[in-house]
Amino acid sequence: KGCRRRRRRHLSSLLHEAPPSPAGEHSTAKRVAGFIIFGGLVGGTGTLCAWQTSRYYWKVDAIEQRKCDLRREPDALESVLDEMAAVGAFEAASKAKAKAKVTEATDAKS
């Protein structure tokens, strides 16, 4: 009888109608800044996700490699000692060569 039906607005019409800004126009700079900030957050999140995924698989591979190394039979002591002696001999030869170069340089200056 005396009831009036209120006119319903569709959601799509509400989305297209933005509230007016105090100046009466939409601020393009604010909108662009918002897109840049939001895009930066999305891009940064995606980059961190990719980095963490890469880091996870690198660690899994490192752990598997370590497990394989631990399961391997130990090397014979003689081969380890021979290897250490070879490294020691190389280091001694390198030091002697470096000392000879320094001696030659100081003799050339004199």
JSON list of C-alpha atoms in Angstrom, two decimals:
[
{"chain": "A", "resi": 1, "resn": "LYS", "atom": "CA", "xyz": [0.00, 0.00, 0.00]},
{"chain": "A", "resi": 2, "resn": "GLY", "atom": "CA", "xyz": [2.07, 2.90, 1.27]},
{"chain": "A", "resi": 3, "resn": "CYS", "atom": "CA", "xyz": [5.40, 1.05, 0.95]},
{"chain": "A", "resi": 4, "resn": "ARG", "atom": "CA", "xyz": [7.67, 2.22, -1.73]},
{"chain": "A", "resi": 5, "resn": "ARG", "atom": "CA", "xyz": [10.13, -0.18, -3.23]},
{"chain": "A", "resi": 6, "resn": "ARG", "atom": "CA", "xyz": [13.65, 1.05, -3.09]},
{"chain": "A", "resi": 7, "resn": "ARG", "atom": "CA", "xyz": [15.47, 0.88, -6.33]},
{"chain": "A", "resi": 8, "resn": "ARG", "atom": "CA", "xyz": [18.36, -1.55, -6.08]},
{"chain": "A", "resi": 9, "resn": "ARG", "atom": "CA", "xyz": [21.62, -0.72, -7.70]},
{"chain": "A", "resi": 10, "resn": "HIS", "atom": "CA", "xyz": [23.75, -3.38, -9.23]},
{"chain": "A", "resi": 11, "resn": "LEU", "atom": "CA", "xyz": [27.21, -3.99, -7.82]},
{"chain": "A", "resi": 12, "resn": "SER", "atom": "CA", "xyz": [28.80, -3.26, -11.18]},
{"chain": "A", "resi": 13, "resn": "SER", "atom": "CA", "xyz": [27.33, 0.24, -11.22]},
{"chain": "A", "resi": 14, "resn": "LEU", "atom": "CA", "xyz": [28.76, 0.86, -7.75]},
{"chain": "A", "resi": 15, "resn": "LEU", "atom": "CA", "xyz": [32.21, -0.26, -8.83]},
{"chain": "A", "resi": 16, "resn": "HIS", "atom": "CA", "xyz": [32.28, 2.11, -11.79]},
{"chain": "A", "resi": 17, "resn": "GLU", "atom": "CA", "xyz": [31.16, 5.07, -9.75]},
{"chain": "A", "resi": 18, "resn": "ALA", "atom": "CA", "xyz": [34.08, 6.20, -7.63]},
{"chain": "A", "resi": 19, "resn": "PRO", "atom": "CA", "xyz": [33.39, 8.72, -4.91]},
{"chain": "A", "resi": 20, "resn": "PRO", "atom": "CA", "xyz": [34.44, 12.19, -5.96]},
{"chain": "A", "resi": 21, "resn": "SER", "atom": "CA", "xyz": [37.67, 13.53, -4.57]},
{"chain": "A", "resi": 22, "resn": "PRO", "atom": "CA", "xyz": [37.66, 16.79, -2.64]},
{"chain": "A", "resi": 23, "resn": "ALA", "atom": "CA", "xyz": [38.77, 18.68, -5.73]},
{"chain": "A", "resi": 24, "resn": "GLY", "atom": "CA", "xyz": [35.96, 17.09, -7.72]},
{"chain": "A", "resi": 25, "resn": "GLU", "atom": "CA", "xyz": [38.22, 15.05, -10.00]},
{"chain": "A", "resi": 26, "resn": "HIS", "atom": "CA", "xyz": [40.06, 11.77, -9.72]},
{"chain": "A", "resi": 27, "resn": "SER", "atom": "CA", "xyz": [43.75, 11.97, -8.87]},
{"chain": "A", "resi": 28, "resn": "THR", "atom": "CA", "xyz": [45.69, 10.17, -11.58]},
{"chain": "A", "resi": 29, "resn": "ALA", "atom": "CA", "xyz": [48.95, 10.51, -9.66]},
{"chain": "A", "resi": 30, "resn": "LYS", "atom": "CA", "xyz": [47.50, 8.68, -6.66]},
{"chain": "A", "resi": 31, "resn": "ARG", "atom": "CA", "xyz": [46.17, 5.93, -8.85]},
{"chain": "A", "resi": 32, "resn": "VAL", "atom": "CA", "xyz": [49.54, 5.49, -10.63]},
{"chain": "A", "resi": 33, "resn": "ALA", "atom": "CA", "xyz": [51.38, 5.53, -7.30]},
{"chain": "A", "resi": 34, "resn": "GLY", "atom": "CA", "xyz": [49.02, 2.88, -5.97]},
{"chain": "A", "resi": 35, "resn": "PHE", "atom": "CA", "xyz": [49.61, 0.68, -9.02]},
{"chain": "A", "resi": 36, "resn": "ILE", "atom": "CA", "xyz": [53.36, 1.08, -8.67]},
{"chain": "A", "resi": 37, "resn": "ILE", "atom": "CA", "xyz": [53.36, 0.24, -4.97]},
{"chain": "A", "resi": 38, "resn": "PHE", "atom": "CA", "xyz": [51.04, -2.73, -5.41]},
{"chain": "A", "resi": 39, "resn": "GLY", "atom": "CA", "xyz": [53.03, -3.95, -8.41]},
{"chain": "A", "resi": 40, "resn": "GLY", "atom": "CA", "xyz": [56.24, -3.64, -6.43]},
{"chain": "A", "resi": 41, "resn": "LEU", "atom": "CA", "xyz": [54.79, -5.69, -3.59]},
{"chain": "A", "resi": 42, "resn": "VAL", "atom": "CA", "xyz": [53.56, -8.38, -5.96]},
{"chain": "A", "resi": 43, "resn": "GLY", "atom": "CA", "xyz": [56.87, -8.44, -7.86]},
{"chain": "A", "resi": 44, "resn": "GLY", "atom": "CA", "xyz": [58.91, -8.51, -4.66]},
{"chain": "A", "resi": 45, "resn": "THR", "atom": "CA", "xyz": [56.82, -11.33, -3.25]},
{"chain": "A", "resi": 46, "resn": "GLY", "atom": "CA", "xyz": [57.22, -13.33, -6.46]},
{"chain": "A", "resi": 47, "resn": "THR", "atom": "CA", "xyz": [60.98, -12.76, -6.46]},
{"chain": "A", "resi": 48, "resn": "LEU", "atom": "CA", "xyz": [61.31, -13.87, -2.83]},
{"chain": "A", "resi": 49, "resn": "CYS", "atom": "CA", "xyz": [59.21, -16.94, -3.59]},
{"chain": "A", "resi": 50, "resn": "ALA", "atom": "CA", "xyz": [61.46, -17.91, -6.50]},
{"chain": "A", "resi": 51, "resn": "TRP", "atom": "CA", "xyz": [64.60, -17.30, -4.41]},
{"chain": "A", "resi": 52, "resn": "GLN", "atom": "CA", "xyz": [63.31, -19.37, -1.49]},
{"chain": "A", "resi": 53, "resn": "THR", "atom": "CA", "xyz": [62.34, -22.21, -3.83]},
{"chain": "A", "resi": 54, "resn": "SER", "atom": "CA", "xyz": [65.78, -22.17, -5.42]},
{"chain": "A", "resi": 55, "resn": "ARG", "atom": "CA", "xyz": [67.44, -22.05, -2.00]},
{"chain": "A", "resi": 56, "resn": "TYR", "atom": "CA", "xyz": [65.30, -24.97, -0.74]},
{"chain": "A", "resi": 57, "resn": "TYR", "atom": "CA", "xyz": [66.27, -27.25, -3.63]},
{"chain": "A", "resi": 58, "resn": "TRP", "atom": "CA", "xyz": [69.93, -26.23, -3.32]},
{"chain": "A", "resi": 59, "resn": "LYS", "atom": "CA", "xyz": [69.88, -27.23, 0.37]},
{"chain": "A", "resi": 60, "resn": "VAL", "atom": "CA", "xyz": [68.12, -30.51, -0.37]},
{"chain": "A", "resi": 61, "resn": "ASP", "atom": "CA", "xyz": [70.80, -31.33, -2.97]},
{"chain": "A", "resi": 62, "resn": "ALA", "atom": "CA", "xyz": [73.58, -30.36, -0.53]},
{"chain": "A", "resi": 63, "resn": "ILE", "atom": "CA", "xyz": [72.11, -32.61, 2.18]},
{"chain": "A", "resi": 64, "resn": "GLU", "atom": "CA", "xyz": [71.78, -35.53, -0.24]},
{"chain": "A", "resi": 65, "resn": "GLN", "atom": "CA", "xyz": [75.39, -35.05, -1.38]},
{"chain": "A", "resi": 66, "resn": "ARG", "atom": "CA", "xyz": [76.54, -35.01, 2.25]},
{"chain": "A", "resi": 67, "resn": "LYS", "atom": "CA", "xyz": [74.58, -38.19, 3.00]},
{"chain": "A", "resi": 68, "resn": "CYS", "atom": "CA", "xyz": [76.22, -39.90, 0.02]},
{"chain": "A", "resi": 69, "resn": "ASP", "atom": "CA", "xyz": [79.64, -38.78, 1.24]},
{"chain": "A", "resi": 70, "resn": "LEU", "atom": "CA", "xyz": [78.94, -40.14, 4.71]},
{"chain": "A", "resi": 71, "resn": "ARG", "atom": "CA", "xyz": [77.79, -43.52, 3.32]},
{"chain": "A", "resi": 72, "resn": "ARG", "atom": "CA", "xyz": [80.95, -43.89, 1.24]},
{"chain": "A", "resi": 73, "resn": "GLU", "atom": "CA", "xyz": [83.76, -46.13, 2.49]},
{"chain": "A", "resi": 74, "resn": "PRO", "atom": "CA", "xyz": [86.54, -44.20, 4.19]},
{"chain": "A", "resi": 75, "resn": "ASP", "atom": "CA", "xyz": [89.74, -43.63, 2.22]},
{"chain": "A", "resi": 76, "resn": "ALA", "atom": "CA", "xyz": [92.83, -45.59, 3.17]},
{"chain": "A", "resi": 77, "resn": "LEU", "atom": "CA", "xyz": [95.15, -43.69, 5.48]},
{"chain": "A", "resi": 78, "resn": "GLU", "atom": "CA", "xyz": [98.10, -44.07, 3.11]},
{"chain": "A", "resi": 79, "resn": "SER", "atom": "CA", "xyz": [96.30, -42.35, 0.24]},
{"chain": "A", "resi": 80, "resn": "VAL", "atom": "CA", "xyz": [95.28, -39.49, 2.51]},
{"chain": "A", "resi": 81, "resn": "LEU", "atom": "CA", "xyz": [98.84, -39.06, 3.76]},
{"chain": "A", "resi": 82, "resn": "ASP", "atom": "CA", "xyz": [100.19, -39.16, 0.19]},
{"chain": "A", "resi": 83, "resn": "GLU", "atom": "CA", "xyz": [97.69, -36.51, -0.83]},
{"chain": "A", "resi": 84, "resn": "MET", "atom": "CA", "xyz": [98.63, -34.32, 2.12]},
{"chain": "A", "resi": 85, "resn": "ALA", "atom": "CA", "xyz": [102.34, -34.71, 1.31]},
{"chain": "A", "resi": 86, "resn": "ALA", "atom": "CA", "xyz": [101.70, -33.72, -2.31]},
{"chain": "A", "resi": 87, "resn": "VAL", "atom": "CA", "xyz": [99.84, -30.60, -1.18]},
{"chain": "A", "resi": 88, "resn": "GLY", "atom": "CA", "xyz": [102.62, -29.79, 1.29]},
{"chain": "A", "resi": 89, "resn": "ALA", "atom": "CA", "xyz": [105.28, -30.23, -1.41]},
{"chain": "A", "resi": 90, "resn": "PHE", "atom": "CA", "xyz": [103.30, -27.97, -3.76]},
{"chain": "A", "resi": 91, "resn": "GLU", "atom": "CA", "xyz": [102.99, -25.30, -1.06]},
{"chain": "A", "resi": 92, "resn": "ALA", "atom": "CA", "xyz": [106.71, -25.51, -0.26]},
{"chain": "A", "resi": 93, "resn": "ALA", "atom": "CA", "xyz": [107.59, -25.18, -3.96]},
{"chain": "A", "resi": 94, "resn": "SER", "atom": "CA", "xyz": [105.24, -22.21, -4.31]},
{"chain": "A", "resi": 95, "resn": "LYS", "atom": "CA", "xyz": [106.79, -20.48, -1.30]},
{"chain": "A", "resi": 96, "resn": "ALA", "atom": "CA", "xyz": [110.31, -21.09, -2.62]},
{"chain": "A", "resi": 97, "resn": "LYS", "atom": "CA", "xyz": [109.33, -19.70, -6.03]},
{"chain": "A", "resi": 98, "resn": "ALA", "atom": "CA", "xyz": [107.79, -16.59, -4.46]},
{"chain": "A", "resi": 99, "resn": "LYS", "atom": "CA", "xyz": [110.86, -16.06, -2.27]},
{"chain": "A", "resi": 100, "resn": "ALA", "atom": "CA", "xyz": [113.11, -16.34, -5.33]},
{"chain": "A", "resi": 101, "resn": "LYS", "atom": "CA", "xyz": [111.06, -13.68, -7.16]},
{"chain": "A", "resi": 102, "resn": "VAL", "atom": "CA", "xyz": [111.28, -11.32, -4.18]},
{"chain": "A", "resi": 103, "resn": "THR", "atom": "CA", "xyz": [115.05, -11.87, -3.99]},
{"chain": "A", "resi": 104, "resn": "GLU", "atom": "CA", "xyz": [115.43, -11.20, -7.73]},
{"chain": "A", "resi": 105, "resn": "ALA", "atom": "CA", "xyz": [113.38, -8.00, -7.45]},
{"chain": "A", "resi": 106, "resn": "THR", "atom": "CA", "xyz": [115.44, -6.67, -4.54]},
{"chain": "A", "resi": 107, "resn": "ASP", "atom": "CA", "xyz": [118.72, -7.59, -6.30]},
{"chain": "A", "resi": 108, "resn": "ALA", "atom": "CA", "xyz": [117.57, -5.83, -9.48]},
{"chain": "A", "resi": 109, "resn": "LYS", "atom": "CA", "xyz": [116.87, -2.62, -7.52]},
{"chain": "A", "resi": 110, "resn": "SER", "atom": "CA", "xyz": [120.32, -2.67, -5.91]}
]
